[in-house]
PDB file of C-alpha atoms in Angstrom:
ATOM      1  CA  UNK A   1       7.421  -3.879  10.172  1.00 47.00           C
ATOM      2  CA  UNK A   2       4.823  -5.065   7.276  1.00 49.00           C
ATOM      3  CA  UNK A   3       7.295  -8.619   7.065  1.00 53.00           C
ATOM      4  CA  UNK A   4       7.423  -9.230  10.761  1.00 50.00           C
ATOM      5  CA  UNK A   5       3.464  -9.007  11.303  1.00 52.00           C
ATOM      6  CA  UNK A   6       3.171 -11.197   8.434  1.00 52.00           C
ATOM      7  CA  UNK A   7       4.887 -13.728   9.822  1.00 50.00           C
ATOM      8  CA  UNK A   8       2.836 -13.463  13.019  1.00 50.00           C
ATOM      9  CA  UNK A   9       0.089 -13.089  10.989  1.00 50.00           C
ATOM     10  CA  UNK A  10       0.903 -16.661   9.353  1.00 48.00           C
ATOM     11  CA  UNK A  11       1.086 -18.146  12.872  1.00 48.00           C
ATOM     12  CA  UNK A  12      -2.249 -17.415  13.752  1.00 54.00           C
ATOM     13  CA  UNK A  13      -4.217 -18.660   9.895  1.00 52.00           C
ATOM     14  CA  UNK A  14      -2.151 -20.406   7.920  1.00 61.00           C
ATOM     15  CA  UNK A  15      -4.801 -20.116   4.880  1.00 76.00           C
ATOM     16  CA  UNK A  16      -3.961 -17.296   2.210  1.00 86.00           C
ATOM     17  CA  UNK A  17      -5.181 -14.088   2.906  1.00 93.00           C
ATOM     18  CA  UNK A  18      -6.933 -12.518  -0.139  1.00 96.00           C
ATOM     19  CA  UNK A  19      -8.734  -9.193  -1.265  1.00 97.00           C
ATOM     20  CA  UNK A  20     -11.894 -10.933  -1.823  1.00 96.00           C
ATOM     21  CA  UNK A  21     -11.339 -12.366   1.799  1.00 96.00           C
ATOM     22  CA  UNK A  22     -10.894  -8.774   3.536  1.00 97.00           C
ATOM     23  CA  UNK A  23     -13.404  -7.063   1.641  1.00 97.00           C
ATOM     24  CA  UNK A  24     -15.460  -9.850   2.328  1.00 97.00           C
ATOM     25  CA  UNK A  25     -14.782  -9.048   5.951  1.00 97.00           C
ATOM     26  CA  UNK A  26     -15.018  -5.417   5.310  1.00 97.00           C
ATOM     27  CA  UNK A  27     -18.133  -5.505   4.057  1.00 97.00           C
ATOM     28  CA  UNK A  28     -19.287  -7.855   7.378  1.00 96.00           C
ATOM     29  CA  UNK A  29     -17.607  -5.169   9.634  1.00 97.00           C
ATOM     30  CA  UNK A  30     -20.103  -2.540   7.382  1.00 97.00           C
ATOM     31  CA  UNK A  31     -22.731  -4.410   8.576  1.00 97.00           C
ATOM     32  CA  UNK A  32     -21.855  -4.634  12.192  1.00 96.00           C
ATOM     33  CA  UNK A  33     -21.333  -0.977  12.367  1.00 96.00           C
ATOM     34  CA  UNK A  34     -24.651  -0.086  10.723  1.00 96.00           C
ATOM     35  CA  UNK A  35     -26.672  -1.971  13.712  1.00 96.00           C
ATOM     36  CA  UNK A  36     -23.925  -1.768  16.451  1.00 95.00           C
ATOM     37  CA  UNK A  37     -25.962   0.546  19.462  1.00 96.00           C
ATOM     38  CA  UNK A  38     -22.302   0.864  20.885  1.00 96.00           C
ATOM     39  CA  UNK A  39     -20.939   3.967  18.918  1.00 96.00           C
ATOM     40  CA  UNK A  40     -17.255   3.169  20.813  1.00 95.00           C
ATOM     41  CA  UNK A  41     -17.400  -0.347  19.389  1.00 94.00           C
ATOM     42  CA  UNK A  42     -18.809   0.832  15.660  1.00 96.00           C
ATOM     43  CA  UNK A  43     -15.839   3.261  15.581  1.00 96.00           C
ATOM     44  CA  UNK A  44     -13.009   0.698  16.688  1.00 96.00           C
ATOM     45  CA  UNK A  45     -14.535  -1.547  14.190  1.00 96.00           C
ATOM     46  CA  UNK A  46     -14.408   1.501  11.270  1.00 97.00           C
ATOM     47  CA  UNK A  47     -10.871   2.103  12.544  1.00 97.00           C
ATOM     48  CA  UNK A  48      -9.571  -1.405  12.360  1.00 97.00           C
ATOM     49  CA  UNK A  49     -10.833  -1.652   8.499  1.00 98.00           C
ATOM     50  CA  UNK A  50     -10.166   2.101   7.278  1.00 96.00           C
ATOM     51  CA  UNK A  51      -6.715   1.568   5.234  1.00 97.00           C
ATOM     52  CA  UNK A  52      -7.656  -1.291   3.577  1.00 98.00           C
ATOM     53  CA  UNK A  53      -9.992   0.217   0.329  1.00 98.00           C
ATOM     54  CA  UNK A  54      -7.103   2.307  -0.440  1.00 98.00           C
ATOM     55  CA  UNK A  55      -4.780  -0.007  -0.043  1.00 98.00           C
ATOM     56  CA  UNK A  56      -6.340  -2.819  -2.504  1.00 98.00           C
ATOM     57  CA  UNK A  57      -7.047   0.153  -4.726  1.00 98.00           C
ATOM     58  CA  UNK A  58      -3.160   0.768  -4.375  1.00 98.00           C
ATOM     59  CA  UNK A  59      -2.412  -2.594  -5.550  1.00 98.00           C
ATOM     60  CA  UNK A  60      -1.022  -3.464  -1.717  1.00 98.00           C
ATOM     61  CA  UNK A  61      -0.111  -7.054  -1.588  1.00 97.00           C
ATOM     62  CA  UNK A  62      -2.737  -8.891   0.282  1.00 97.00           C
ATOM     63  CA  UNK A  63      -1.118 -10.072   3.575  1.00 95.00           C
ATOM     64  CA  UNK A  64       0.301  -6.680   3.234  1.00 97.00           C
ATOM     65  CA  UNK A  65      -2.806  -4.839   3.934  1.00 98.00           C
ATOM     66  CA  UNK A  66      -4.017  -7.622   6.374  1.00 97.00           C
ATOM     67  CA  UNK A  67      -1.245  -6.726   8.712  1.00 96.00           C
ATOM     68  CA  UNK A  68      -2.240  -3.155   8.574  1.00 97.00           C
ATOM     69  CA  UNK A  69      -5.669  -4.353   9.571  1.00 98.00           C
ATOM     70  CA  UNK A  70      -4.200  -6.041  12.282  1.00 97.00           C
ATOM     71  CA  UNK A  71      -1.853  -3.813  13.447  1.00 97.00           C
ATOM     72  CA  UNK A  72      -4.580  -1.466  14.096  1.00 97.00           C
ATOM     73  CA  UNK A  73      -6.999  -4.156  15.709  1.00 97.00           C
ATOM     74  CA  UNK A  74      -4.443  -5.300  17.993  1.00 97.00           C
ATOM     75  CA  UNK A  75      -3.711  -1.622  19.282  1.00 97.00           C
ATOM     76  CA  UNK A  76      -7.573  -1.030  19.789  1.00 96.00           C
ATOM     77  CA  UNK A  77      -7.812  -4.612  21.515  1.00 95.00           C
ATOM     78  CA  UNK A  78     -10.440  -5.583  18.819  1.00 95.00           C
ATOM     79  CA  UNK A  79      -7.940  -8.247  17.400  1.00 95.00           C
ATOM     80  CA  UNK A  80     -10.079 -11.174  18.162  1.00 95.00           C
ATOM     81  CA  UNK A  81     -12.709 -10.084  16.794  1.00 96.00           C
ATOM     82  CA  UNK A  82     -11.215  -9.006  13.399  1.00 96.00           C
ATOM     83  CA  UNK A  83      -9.485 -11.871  13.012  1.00 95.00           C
ATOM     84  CA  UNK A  84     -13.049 -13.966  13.933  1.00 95.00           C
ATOM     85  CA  UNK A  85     -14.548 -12.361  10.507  1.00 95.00           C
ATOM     86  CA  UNK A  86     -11.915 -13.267   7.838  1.00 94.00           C
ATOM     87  CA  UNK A  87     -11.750 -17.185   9.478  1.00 93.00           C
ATOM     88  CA  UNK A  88     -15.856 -16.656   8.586  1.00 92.00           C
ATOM     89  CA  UNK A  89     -15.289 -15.375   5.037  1.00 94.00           C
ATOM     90  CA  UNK A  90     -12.314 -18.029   4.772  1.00 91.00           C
ATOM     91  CA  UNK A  91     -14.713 -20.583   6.156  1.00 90.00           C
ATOM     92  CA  UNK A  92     -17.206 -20.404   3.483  1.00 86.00           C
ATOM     93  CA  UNK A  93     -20.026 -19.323   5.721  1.00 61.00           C
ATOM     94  CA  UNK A  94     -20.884 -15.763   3.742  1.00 60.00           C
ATOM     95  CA  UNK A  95     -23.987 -15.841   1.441  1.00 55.00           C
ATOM     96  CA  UNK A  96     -24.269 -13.074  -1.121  1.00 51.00           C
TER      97      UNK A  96
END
C-alpha cells in the first residue's frame, strides 16, 4: 500500500520528501493546534501527524512515513492542507 501512495505521492511534489521536512511540518501543525479555537480541526490536524515521531524514530524511510501522513489526511479530508505545510517547509519560508 506504502509503494502505491508513494507514487501518488510523487505526482503531487516531485521534490524529496525528508525528516527535517515533516518534522518541520510537524512542528507547524504543533503550532496550529496550540491556537486553533476549533477543537474538531486541532484534533484532525493531531491525527494526520501522530505516526510520524515514531516512525522517524523507527528509522521509516522518509516518503514512507509521508504516505502514512497522507493516508490519514486524505481519510479526514485535511489533505490539502497537510500537503500546503511541507510545500512551506520545502519552500524555504520557515524561520527558526
Amino acid at each position: 500500500m506504502a509503494r502505491i501512495e508513494r507514487k501518488a505521492f510523487q505526482l503531487i511534489d516531485p521534490k524529496p520528501v525528508t525528516n527535517e521536512n515533516i518534522l518541520m511540518a510537524l512542528g507547524i501543525a504543533l503550532v496550529e493546534i496550540r491556537a486553533s479555537d476549533d477543537l474538531a480541526k486541532a484534533r484532525m490536524l493531531a491525527d494526520s501527524f501522530h505516526n510520524a515521531p515514531a516512525m522517524i524514530a523507527r528509522g521509516a524511510d522518509p516518503h514512507d512515513t509521508w504516505a502514512s501522513v497522507l493516508s490519514t489526511a486524505r481519510r479526514i479530508e485535511m489533505e490539502r492542507y497537510v500537503v500546503s505545510l511541507l510545500s512551506h517547509v520545502q519552500a524555504g519560508q520557515i524561520s527558526n
